[in-house]
mmCIF file of C-alpha atoms and ligand atoms in Angstrom:
data_model
loop_
_atom_site.group_PDB
_atom_site.id
_atom_site.type_symbol
_atom_site.label_atom_id
_atom_site.label_comp_id
_atom_site.label_asym_id
_atom_site.label_seq_id
_atom_site.Cartn_x
_atom_site.Cartn_y
_atom_site.Cartn_z
ATOM 1 C CA UNK A 1 115.118 -3.029 194.261
ATOM 2 C CA UNK A 2 117.695 -2.686 196.981
ATOM 3 C CA UNK A 3 119.660 -5.819 197.780
ATOM 4 C CA UNK A 4 121.161 -6.369 201.218
ATOM 5 C CA UNK A 5 124.610 -7.930 200.789
ATOM 6 C CA UNK A 6 125.938 -9.885 203.760
ATOM 7 C CA UNK A 7 129.295 -11.625 204.032
ATOM 8 C CA UNK A 8 129.318 -14.772 206.138
ATOM 9 C CA UNK A 9 131.848 -17.454 207.010
ATOM 10 C CA UNK A 10 130.501 -20.987 207.259
ATOM 11 C CA UNK A 11 132.261 -21.743 210.543
ATOM 12 C CA UNK A 12 131.402 -18.402 212.171
ATOM 13 C CA UNK A 13 127.815 -17.591 211.308
ATOM 14 C CA UNK A 14 126.784 -14.223 212.708
ATOM 15 C CA UNK A 15 123.403 -14.759 214.338
ATOM 16 C CA UNK A 16 122.180 -11.175 213.810
ATOM 17 C CA UNK A 17 122.901 -11.357 210.082
ATOM 18 C CA UNK A 18 121.269 -14.762 209.884
ATOM 19 C CA UNK A 19 118.185 -13.407 211.606
ATOM 20 C CA UNK A 20 117.903 -10.620 209.020
ATOM 21 C CA UNK A 21 118.002 -13.182 206.198
ATOM 22 C CA UNK A 22 115.582 -15.608 207.872
ATOM 23 C CA UNK A 23 113.140 -12.743 208.408
ATOM 24 C CA UNK A 24 113.234 -11.931 204.705
ATOM 25 C CA UNK A 25 112.324 -15.555 203.887
ATOM 26 C CA UNK A 26 109.565 -15.521 206.528
ATOM 27 C CA UNK A 27 108.081 -12.374 204.971
ATOM 28 C CA UNK A 28 108.007 -13.915 201.507
ATOM 29 C CA UNK A 29 111.233 -12.391 200.137
ATOM 30 C CA UNK A 30 114.224 -13.835 198.273
ATOM 31 C CA UNK A 31 117.699 -14.631 199.640
ATOM 32 C CA UNK A 32 120.682 -16.000 197.692
ATOM 33 C CA UNK A 33 122.903 -18.270 199.786
ATOM 34 C CA UNK A 34 125.857 -20.647 199.397
ATOM 35 C CA UNK A 35 125.523 -24.438 199.352
ATOM 36 C CA UNK A 36 128.215 -27.079 198.876
ATOM 37 C CA UNK A 37 127.285 -27.460 195.168
ATOM 38 C CA UNK A 38 126.476 -23.977 193.814
ATOM 39 C CA UNK A 39 124.833 -20.849 195.223
ATOM 40 C CA UNK A 40 121.040 -21.033 195.422
ATOM 41 C CA UNK A 41 118.332 -18.369 195.244
ATOM 42 C CA UNK A 42 115.800 -19.162 197.962
ATOM 43 C CA UNK A 43 112.253 -18.339 198.981
ATOM 44 C CA UNK A 44 109.682 -19.957 201.283
ATOM 45 C CA UNK A 45 108.840 -23.191 199.446
ATOM 46 C CA UNK A 46 105.301 -23.258 200.870
ATOM 47 C CA UNK A 47 104.434 -19.752 199.684
ATOM 48 C CA UNK A 48 103.604 -19.682 195.969
ATOM 49 C CA UNK A 49 103.831 -15.904 195.700
ATOM 50 C CA UNK A 50 107.266 -15.869 197.289
ATOM 51 C CA UNK A 51 108.401 -18.603 194.903
ATOM 52 C CA UNK A 52 107.185 -16.583 191.888
ATOM 53 C CA UNK A 53 109.741 -13.914 192.798
ATOM 54 C CA UNK A 54 112.543 -16.412 192.163
ATOM 55 C CA UNK A 55 111.354 -16.975 188.601
ATOM 56 C CA UNK A 56 111.125 -13.254 188.011
ATOM 57 C CA UNK A 57 114.595 -12.501 189.422
ATOM 58 C CA UNK A 58 116.266 -15.219 187.330
ATOM 59 C CA UNK A 59 114.201 -14.821 184.174
ATOM 60 C CA UNK A 60 113.437 -18.528 184.545
ATOM 61 C CA UNK A 61 110.755 -20.204 182.393
ATOM 62 C CA UNK A 62 107.788 -20.983 184.647
ATOM 63 C CA UNK A 63 107.546 -24.616 183.480
ATOM 64 C CA UNK A 64 110.868 -25.447 185.133
ATOM 65 C CA UNK A 65 110.291 -26.802 188.676
ATOM 66 C CA UNK A 66 112.451 -25.964 191.701
ATOM 67 C CA UNK A 67 114.286 -28.059 194.280
ATOM 68 C CA UNK A 68 112.951 -27.798 197.846
ATOM 69 C CA UNK A 69 115.754 -27.625 200.428
ATOM 70 C CA UNK A 70 115.250 -29.064 203.917
ATOM 71 C CA UNK A 71 117.408 -29.032 207.040
ATOM 72 C CA UNK A 72 116.394 -32.491 208.293
ATOM 73 C CA UNK A 73 114.917 -35.735 206.962
ATOM 74 C CA UNK A 74 111.884 -35.250 209.235
ATOM 75 C CA UNK A 75 110.752 -32.280 207.162
ATOM 76 C CA UNK A 76 110.203 -34.437 204.079
ATOM 77 C CA UNK A 77 107.133 -36.291 205.267
ATOM 78 C CA UNK A 78 104.614 -33.448 204.883
ATOM 79 C CA UNK A 79 105.998 -32.484 201.476
ATOM 80 C CA UNK A 80 105.364 -35.838 199.785
ATOM 81 C CA UNK A 81 102.629 -38.470 199.408
ATOM 82 C CA UNK A 82 104.855 -41.191 200.797
ATOM 83 C CA UNK A 83 108.526 -41.938 201.347
ATOM 84 C CA UNK A 84 109.441 -45.262 199.731
ATOM 85 C CA UNK A 85 111.868 -47.368 201.792
ATOM 86 C CA UNK A 86 114.623 -47.024 199.222
ATOM 87 C CA UNK A 87 114.303 -43.231 199.199
ATOM 88 C CA UNK A 88 114.546 -43.206 202.982
ATOM 89 C CA UNK A 89 117.744 -45.228 202.712
ATOM 90 C CA UNK A 90 119.245 -42.736 200.266
ATOM 91 C CA UNK A 91 118.420 -39.814 202.545
ATOM 92 C CA UNK A 92 120.110 -41.534 205.472
ATOM 93 C CA UNK A 93 123.193 -42.345 203.419
ATOM 94 C CA UNK A 94 123.683 -39.268 201.237
ATOM 95 C CA UNK A 95 122.126 -36.366 203.143
ATOM 96 C CA UNK A 96 123.238 -33.768 203.816
ATOM 97 C CA UNK A 97 124.850 -33.809 200.366
ATOM 98 C CA UNK A 98 124.568 -33.308 196.611
ATOM 99 C CA UNK A 99 121.634 -35.658 195.979
ATOM 100 C CA UNK A 100 118.165 -34.403 195.024
ATOM 101 C CA UNK A 101 115.357 -36.955 195.299
ATOM 102 C CA UNK A 102 112.089 -36.655 193.351
ATOM 103 C CA UNK A 103 108.972 -38.069 195.005
ATOM 104 C CA UNK A 104 105.221 -37.728 194.522
ATOM 105 C CA UNK A 105 104.262 -34.386 196.056
ATOM 106 C CA UNK A 106 101.701 -33.657 198.743
ATOM 107 C CA UNK A 107 99.189 -30.814 198.407
ATOM 108 C CA UNK A 108 101.455 -28.602 200.553
ATOM 109 C CA UNK A 109 103.649 -27.927 197.511
ATOM 110 C CA UNK A 110 102.500 -24.837 195.574
ATOM 111 C CA UNK A 111 102.126 -25.163 191.811
ATOM 112 C CA UNK A 112 104.938 -22.619 191.331
ATOM 113 C CA UNK A 113 107.432 -25.057 192.882
ATOM 114 C CA UNK A 114 106.384 -28.183 190.990
ATOM 115 C CA UNK A 115 105.584 -26.284 187.776
ATOM 116 C CA UNK A 116 102.421 -28.311 187.454
ATOM 117 C CA UNK A 117 104.052 -31.754 187.805
ATOM 118 C CA UNK A 118 102.716 -34.186 190.426
ATOM 119 C CA UNK A 119 106.194 -34.617 191.891
ATOM 120 C CA UNK A 120 108.583 -32.567 194.007
ATOM 121 C CA UNK A 121 112.405 -32.513 194.099
ATOM 122 C CA UNK A 122 113.954 -32.392 197.599
ATOM 123 C CA UNK A 123 117.476 -32.169 198.967
ATOM 124 C CA UNK A 124 119.340 -31.406 202.185
ATOM 125 C CA UNK A 125 122.421 -29.283 201.400
ATOM 126 C CA UNK A 126 125.715 -29.988 203.154
ATOM 127 C CA UNK A 127 126.409 -26.412 204.149
ATOM 128 C CA UNK A 128 126.024 -24.790 207.565
ATOM 129 C CA UNK A 129 124.797 -21.452 206.210
ATOM 130 C CA UNK A 130 122.130 -23.076 204.031
ATOM 131 C CA UNK A 131 120.983 -25.386 206.848
ATOM 132 C CA UNK A 132 120.854 -22.562 209.379
ATOM 133 C CA UNK A 133 118.871 -20.351 207.002
ATOM 134 C CA UNK A 134 116.280 -23.125 206.511
ATOM 135 C CA UNK A 135 116.070 -23.819 210.264
ATOM 136 C CA UNK A 136 115.734 -20.176 211.285
ATOM 137 C CA UNK A 137 113.181 -19.439 208.575
ATOM 138 C CA UNK A 138 111.105 -22.278 209.967
ATOM 139 C CA UNK A 139 110.211 -23.482 206.481
ATOM 140 C CA UNK A 140 111.703 -25.510 203.647
ATOM 141 C CA UNK A 141 113.307 -23.272 201.048
ATOM 142 C CA UNK A 142 112.783 -23.605 197.293
ATOM 143 C CA UNK A 143 115.985 -22.698 195.492
ATOM 144 C CA UNK A 144 117.322 -22.991 191.975
ATOM 145 C CA UNK A 145 120.911 -22.034 191.217
ATOM 146 C CA UNK A 146 121.421 -18.305 191.840
ATOM 147 C CA UNK A 147 122.325 -17.310 188.277
ATOM 148 C CA UNK A 148 120.388 -15.522 185.566
ATOM 149 C CA UNK A 149 118.641 -18.199 183.535
ATOM 150 C CA UNK A 150 120.969 -19.644 180.886
ATOM 151 C CA UNK A 151 124.244 -18.511 182.490
ATOM 152 C CA UNK A 152 126.758 -20.824 184.195
ATOM 153 C CA UNK A 153 125.761 -21.604 187.797
ATOM 154 C CA UNK A 154 127.441 -19.414 190.442
ATOM 155 C CA UNK A 155 130.182 -20.983 192.532
ATOM 156 C CA UNK A 156 131.555 -17.722 193.990
ATOM 157 C CA UNK A 157 129.762 -14.887 195.733
ATOM 158 C CA UNK A 158 131.015 -12.549 193.002
ATOM 159 C CA UNK A 159 129.036 -14.530 190.393
ATOM 160 C CA UNK A 160 125.827 -14.004 192.368
ATOM 161 C CA UNK A 161 126.485 -10.274 192.661
ATOM 162 C CA UNK A 162 127.067 -10.064 188.893
ATOM 163 C CA UNK A 163 123.751 -11.756 188.127
ATOM 164 C CA UNK A 164 121.335 -10.841 190.911
ATOM 165 C CA UNK A 165 122.324 -7.571 192.597
ATOM 166 C CA UNK A 166 119.236 -5.346 192.513
ATOM 167 C CA UNK A 167 116.985 -8.288 191.628
ATOM 168 C CA UNK A 168 116.669 -10.035 195.026
ATOM 169 C CA UNK A 169 116.176 -8.974 198.650
ATOM 170 C CA UNK A 170 119.455 -10.305 200.039
ATOM 171 C CA UNK A 171 122.640 -12.061 198.989
ATOM 172 C CA UNK A 172 124.766 -14.026 201.451
ATOM 173 C CA UNK A 173 128.358 -14.088 200.251
ATOM 174 C CA UNK A 174 130.112 -17.118 201.702
ATOM 175 C CA UNK A 175 133.210 -19.034 200.648
ATOM 176 C CA UNK A 176 133.507 -20.587 197.179
ATOM 177 C CA UNK A 177 131.357 -23.687 196.661
ATOM 178 C CA UNK A 178 133.310 -26.887 197.327
ATOM 179 C CA UNK A 179 131.659 -29.249 194.847
ATOM 180 C CA UNK A 180 131.143 -26.707 192.068
ATOM 181 C CA UNK A 181 128.528 -28.562 189.980
ATOM 182 C CA UNK A 182 124.894 -29.018 190.948
ATOM 183 C CA UNK A 183 123.387 -31.976 192.767
ATOM 184 C CA UNK A 184 122.475 -35.272 191.151
ATOM 185 C CA UNK A 185 118.735 -35.292 190.425
ATOM 186 C CA UNK A 186 117.265 -38.773 190.977
ATOM 187 C CA UNK A 187 113.650 -39.600 190.177
ATOM 188 C CA UNK A 188 112.301 -42.044 192.785
ATOM 189 C CA UNK A 189 108.648 -41.347 191.967
ATOM 190 C CA UNK A 190 108.294 -44.269 189.564
ATOM 191 C CA UNK A 191 109.275 -47.936 189.477
ATOM 192 C CA UNK A 192 112.806 -47.566 188.119
ATOM 193 C CA UNK A 193 115.063 -45.046 189.887
ATOM 194 C CA UNK A 194 116.271 -42.703 187.148
ATOM 195 C CA UNK A 195 119.006 -40.074 187.100
ATOM 196 C CA UNK A 196 117.641 -36.938 185.440
ATOM 197 C CA UNK A 197 120.817 -34.898 185.985
ATOM 198 C CA UNK A 198 124.293 -36.265 186.845
ATOM 199 C CA UNK A 199 125.966 -34.524 189.786
ATOM 200 C CA UNK A 200 127.998 -34.897 192.940
ATOM 201 C CA UNK A 201 126.618 -38.351 193.817
ATOM 202 C CA UNK A 202 127.444 -40.803 191.024
ATOM 203 C CA UNK A 203 125.394 -43.539 189.366
ATOM 204 C CA UNK A 204 127.836 -46.133 190.764
ATOM 205 C CA UNK A 205 127.260 -44.884 194.313
ATOM 206 C CA UNK A 206 123.479 -45.041 193.816
ATOM 207 C CA UNK A 207 123.583 -48.482 192.218
ATOM 208 C CA UNK A 208 125.520 -49.798 195.191
ATOM 209 C CA UNK A 209 122.400 -49.047 197.255
ATOM 210 C CA UNK A 210 119.533 -49.483 194.783
ATOM 211 C CA UNK A 211 120.707 -52.013 192.227
ATOM 212 C CA UNK A 212 119.943 -50.849 188.675
ATOM 213 C CA UNK A 213 119.622 -47.093 188.209
ATOM 214 C CA UNK A 214 118.557 -45.772 184.804
ATOM 215 C CA UNK A 215 119.905 -42.660 183.073
ATOM 216 C CA UNK A 216 117.251 -40.432 181.560
ATOM 217 C CA UNK A 217 117.675 -40.513 177.761
ATOM 218 C CA UNK A 218 117.496 -36.712 177.848
ATOM 219 C CA UNK A 219 120.950 -36.661 179.468
ATOM 220 C CA UNK A 220 122.412 -38.017 176.278
ATOM 221 C CA UNK A 221 120.168 -36.009 174.024
ATOM 222 C CA UNK A 222 123.250 -34.743 172.207
ATOM 223 C CA UNK A 223 123.557 -38.198 170.741
ATOM 224 C CA UNK A 224 119.841 -38.510 170.101
ATOM 225 C CA UNK A 225 118.036 -35.223 169.786
ATOM 226 C CA UNK A 226 114.646 -36.909 169.696
ATOM 227 C CA UNK A 227 114.769 -37.965 173.334
ATOM 228 C CA UNK A 228 112.623 -35.690 175.473
ATOM 229 C CA UNK A 229 114.272 -34.991 178.833
ATOM 230 C CA UNK A 230 112.099 -35.748 181.843
ATOM 231 C CA UNK A 231 113.634 -33.007 183.891
ATOM 232 C CA UNK A 232 112.180 -29.836 182.376
ATOM 233 C CA UNK A 233 115.339 -27.876 183.164
ATOM 234 C CA UNK A 234 117.454 -30.095 180.977
ATOM 235 C CA UNK A 235 115.827 -28.887 177.758
ATOM 236 C CA UNK A 236 116.888 -25.258 178.075
ATOM 237 C CA UNK A 237 120.131 -23.649 176.946
ATOM 238 C CA UNK A 238 122.399 -23.789 179.926
ATOM 239 C CA UNK A 239 125.736 -22.827 181.339
ATOM 240 C CA UNK A 240 126.411 -20.766 178.256
ATOM 241 C CA UNK A 241 129.208 -18.205 178.243
ATOM 242 C CA UNK A 242 128.923 -15.492 175.581
ATOM 243 C CA UNK A 243 131.366 -17.207 173.252
ATOM 244 C CA UNK A 244 130.572 -20.356 171.309
ATOM 245 C CA UNK A 245 131.915 -23.531 172.992
ATOM 246 C CA UNK A 246 133.288 -26.637 171.245
ATOM 247 C CA UNK A 247 134.588 -29.769 172.996
ATOM 248 C CA UNK A 248 137.418 -31.861 171.564
ATOM 249 C CA UNK A 249 137.640 -35.504 172.592
ATOM 250 C CA UNK A 250 140.290 -38.107 171.851
ATOM 251 C CA UNK A 251 143.779 -39.202 172.898
ATOM 252 C CA UNK A 252 145.887 -36.471 174.472
ATOM 253 C CA UNK A 253 148.263 -36.214 171.533
ATOM 254 C CA UNK A 254 145.517 -35.985 168.929
ATOM 255 C CA UNK A 255 143.527 -33.491 170.976
ATOM 256 C CA UNK A 256 146.509 -31.138 171.230
ATOM 257 C CA UNK A 257 147.153 -31.382 167.483
ATOM 258 C CA UNK A 258 143.526 -30.864 166.603
ATOM 259 C CA UNK A 259 143.038 -27.886 168.899
ATOM 260 C CA UNK A 260 146.161 -26.181 167.530
ATOM 261 C CA UNK A 261 144.761 -26.669 164.028
ATOM 262 C CA UNK A 262 141.415 -25.245 165.138
ATOM 263 C CA UNK A 263 143.149 -22.209 166.664
ATOM 264 C CA UNK A 264 144.830 -21.552 163.305
ATOM 265 C CA UNK A 265 141.658 -22.076 161.283
ATOM 266 C CA UNK A 266 139.706 -19.735 163.533
ATOM 267 C CA UNK A 267 142.422 -17.073 163.319
ATOM 268 C CA UNK A 268 142.118 -17.173 159.566
ATOM 269 C CA UNK A 269 138.439 -16.408 159.987
ATOM 270 C CA UNK A 270 139.395 -13.438 162.147
ATOM 271 C CA UNK A 271 138.216 -15.066 165.386
ATOM 272 C CA UNK A 272 139.799 -14.832 168.840
ATOM 273 C CA UNK A 273 140.161 -18.240 170.456
ATOM 274 C CA UNK A 274 140.076 -19.389 174.071
ATOM 275 C CA UNK A 275 141.222 -22.842 175.190
ATOM 276 C CA UNK A 276 140.062 -24.677 178.285
ATOM 277 C CA UNK A 277 142.718 -27.300 178.983
ATOM 278 C CA UNK A 278 144.596 -29.175 181.723
ATOM 279 C CA UNK A 279 147.796 -28.328 183.610
ATOM 280 C CA UNK A 280 149.802 -30.757 181.488
ATOM 281 C CA UNK A 281 148.617 -29.364 178.144
ATOM 282 C CA UNK A 282 148.583 -25.667 179.049
ATOM 283 C CA UNK A 283 151.897 -24.991 177.349
ATOM 284 C CA UNK A 284 150.995 -26.899 174.199
ATOM 285 C CA UNK A 285 148.799 -24.184 172.734
ATOM 286 C CA UNK A 286 149.861 -20.985 170.994
ATOM 287 C CA UNK A 287 147.920 -17.914 169.935
ATOM 288 C CA UNK A 288 144.949 -18.333 172.209
ATOM 289 C CA UNK A 289 143.690 -17.284 175.650
ATOM 290 C CA UNK A 290 144.535 -20.365 177.708
ATOM 291 C CA UNK A 291 142.810 -21.332 180.953
ATOM 292 C CA UNK A 292 143.644 -24.472 182.896
ATOM 293 C CA UNK A 293 140.855 -26.429 184.585
ATOM 294 C CA UNK A 294 143.438 -28.157 186.793
ATOM 295 C CA UNK A 295 145.154 -31.564 186.876
ATOM 296 C CA UNK A 296 143.270 -33.911 184.518
ATOM 297 C CA UNK A 297 143.120 -36.726 187.096
ATOM 298 C CA UNK A 298 141.827 -34.487 189.887
ATOM 299 C CA UNK A 299 138.183 -34.539 188.827
ATOM 300 C CA UNK A 300 136.978 -32.919 192.025
ATOM 301 C CA UNK A 301 139.054 -29.830 191.557
ATOM 302 C CA UNK A 302 138.089 -29.685 187.857
ATOM 303 C CA UNK A 303 134.440 -29.697 188.963
ATOM 304 C CA UNK A 304 134.983 -26.852 191.384
ATOM 305 C CA UNK A 305 136.649 -24.713 188.675
ATOM 306 C CA UNK A 306 134.530 -25.316 185.621
ATOM 307 C CA UNK A 307 131.688 -22.791 185.977
ATOM 308 C CA UNK A 308 133.994 -20.071 187.202
ATOM 309 C CA UNK A 309 136.283 -20.494 184.182
ATOM 310 C CA UNK A 310 133.367 -20.388 181.759
ATOM 311 C CA UNK A 311 132.357 -17.090 183.364
ATOM 312 C CA UNK A 312 135.945 -15.773 183.188
ATOM 313 C CA UNK A 313 135.892 -16.112 179.425
ATOM 314 C CA UNK A 314 133.048 -13.594 179.390
ATOM 315 C CA UNK A 315 135.582 -10.996 180.566
ATOM 316 C CA UNK A 316 137.787 -11.679 177.521
ATOM 317 C CA UNK A 317 137.268 -11.015 173.825
ATOM 318 C CA UNK A 318 137.234 -14.622 172.687
ATOM 319 C CA UNK A 319 134.676 -15.614 170.046
ATOM 320 C CA UNK A 320 135.089 -19.339 170.516
ATOM 321 C CA UNK A 321 136.137 -21.507 173.463
ATOM 322 C CA UNK A 322 137.688 -24.878 172.635
ATOM 323 C CA UNK A 323 137.538 -27.235 175.620
ATOM 324 C CA UNK A 324 139.408 -30.489 176.165
ATOM 325 C CA UNK A 325 137.041 -33.307 177.149
ATOM 326 C CA UNK A 326 137.118 -34.465 180.772
ATOM 327 C CA UNK A 327 137.255 -38.163 181.652
ATOM 328 C CA UNK A 328 133.693 -39.405 182.201
ATOM 329 C CA UNK A 329 134.086 -41.229 185.485
ATOM 330 C CA UNK A 330 132.797 -40.200 188.911
ATOM 331 C CA UNK A 331 132.031 -36.469 189.011
ATOM 332 C CA UNK A 332 133.615 -36.224 185.540
ATOM 333 C CA UNK A 333 130.233 -37.356 184.192
ATOM 334 C CA UNK A 334 128.599 -34.273 185.660
ATOM 335 C CA UNK A 335 131.371 -31.998 184.375
ATOM 336 C CA UNK A 336 131.013 -33.344 180.840
ATOM 337 C CA UNK A 337 127.219 -33.078 181.036
ATOM 338 C CA UNK A 338 127.529 -29.353 181.823
ATOM 339 C CA UNK A 339 130.278 -28.781 179.249
ATOM 340 C CA UNK A 340 128.272 -30.512 176.532
ATOM 341 C CA UNK A 341 125.294 -28.287 177.337
ATOM 342 C CA UNK A 342 127.486 -25.190 177.323
ATOM 343 C CA UNK A 343 128.695 -26.360 173.897
ATOM 344 C CA UNK A 344 125.161 -26.927 172.607
ATOM 345 C CA UNK A 345 126.302 -30.547 171.911
ATOM 346 C CA UNK A 346 129.180 -29.576 169.616
ATOM 347 C CA UNK A 347 131.793 -32.273 170.201
ATOM 348 C CA UNK A 348 134.695 -32.941 167.824
ATOM 349 C CA UNK A 349 136.030 -36.511 168.011
ATOM 350 C CA UNK A 350 139.661 -36.935 167.051
HETATM 351 O O1 TXA B 1 122.873 -28.366 193.602
HETATM 352 C C1 TXA B 1 121.747 -28.010 193.292
HETATM 353 O O2 TXA B 1 120.847 -28.815 192.979
HETATM 354 C C2 TXA B 1 121.443 -26.505 193.277
HETATM 355 C C3 TXA B 1 121.570 -25.986 194.700
HETATM 356 C C4 TXA B 1 121.188 -24.538 194.819
HETATM 357 O O3 TXA B 1 120.830 -26.799 195.562
HETATM 358 N N1 TXA B 1 120.159 -26.237 192.734
HETATM 359 C C5 TXA B 1 119.876 -26.357 191.397
HETATM 360 O O4 TXA B 1 118.581 -26.008 191.049
HETATM 361 O O5 TXA B 1 120.690 -26.728 190.582
HETATM 362 P P1 TXA B 1 118.141 -25.746 189.541
HETATM 363 O O6 TXA B 1 116.764 -25.233 189.621
HETATM 364 O O7 TXA B 1 119.146 -24.915 188.857
HETATM 365 O O8 TXA B 1 118.070 -27.184 188.909
HETATM 366 C C6 TXA B 1 117.046 -28.083 189.317
HETATM 367 C C7 TXA B 1 116.841 -29.148 188.271
HETATM 368 C C8 TXA B 1 116.213 -28.592 187.009
HETATM 369 O O9 TXA B 1 116.795 -29.250 185.898
HETATM 370 C C9 TXA B 1 114.732 -28.965 187.189
HETATM 371 O O10 TXA B 1 114.068 -29.097 185.963
HETATM 372 C C10 TXA B 1 114.846 -30.282 187.922
HETATM 373 O O11 TXA B 1 115.931 -30.110 188.809
HETATM 374 N N2 TXA B 1 113.628 -30.584 188.704
HETATM 375 C C11 TXA B 1 113.144 -29.933 189.794
HETATM 376 N N3 TXA B 1 111.984 -30.481 190.206
HETATM 377 C C12 TXA B 1 111.726 -31.510 189.377
HETATM 378 C C13 TXA B 1 110.657 -32.460 189.273
HETATM 379 N N4 TXA B 1 109.647 -32.469 190.123
HETATM 380 N N5 TXA B 1 110.727 -33.374 188.265
HETATM 381 C C14 TXA B 1 111.760 -33.378 187.391
HETATM 382 N N6 TXA B 1 112.793 -32.504 187.444
HETATM 383 C C15 TXA B 1 112.775 -31.575 188.414
HETATM 384 MG MG1 MG B 2 120.285 -24.041 187.412
#
């Protein structure tokens, strides 16, 4: 199919171009657009047939539900059975922003969106293009990340073009995504608020409002493979570049030593090695394709680089990518969650 590609700047949205995109959504088509977290691939959330096109374009398993994006808190009411007081509080405090809230769904939500569950995931993105597209379309927009299923989420327009050109009706190319990892998914549909996916809003921030917040055991399934993740999406292979990924965790000195040893060992096996490291360790590695994620303390900039770097390795000949572990505080928890998935849970402790 032919894809309309439109370039847009967040602070100078061209109303004609926006109208073209909103009309596509209104007619049941698909539009990829930027958000503050990652690019999304959207369709009218209240039109099951339109939503099916998203699954087809991405090659996404149909049992994996989608997030419904709204442009105001008022739009939530008709989408859910009820809005608990605590959920309302979260919306007021964290929206627009990288927090997705799961509530019991109303019968307005097509089965394609909820994938047969009795709940629906909702968020208001903090991005003028996304908000304008929802407003002008006159409907909430269901949107997963705008990548082919299994690949790292797109944080640059170029990533969306690579994955979806010819597979969707339109792609809006905006600036690079500021946050760079997907939203926190929080289940508020049962008694205990539970994080199903760590993201831009941290557990500490949520606990400051809600008191105790649980972590779905599926998030740590690498440590305990028997745990069944509650968020269907968490069970699939994710964020995977072509090369195998291994994470190395430990003190800085030991990590550097260990990775250099791994580079050597892999060379002996005839393998090309890539290393994902920090600014301060960049020069410590020899004989590998080195990419720096940024300053190790600057977790926010690490987050905004991570998916893009994983994709960059696909342009090289490396067979294995060895990644230094990121500190698991604040958004570092989300970064490590994605890295661990990219690595298929292969972590070397040193
Ligand atoms: O930042 C984001 O959340 C981005 C942007 C585009 O908004 N979207 C995104 O969507 O990451 P997606 O589809 O790639 O990830 C949504 C996650 C999946 O793991 C899915 O299984 C889970 O949310 N999810 C959606 N609805 C759910 C529900 N009703 N119950 C449990 N998990 C749900
Ligand atoms: Mg995704």
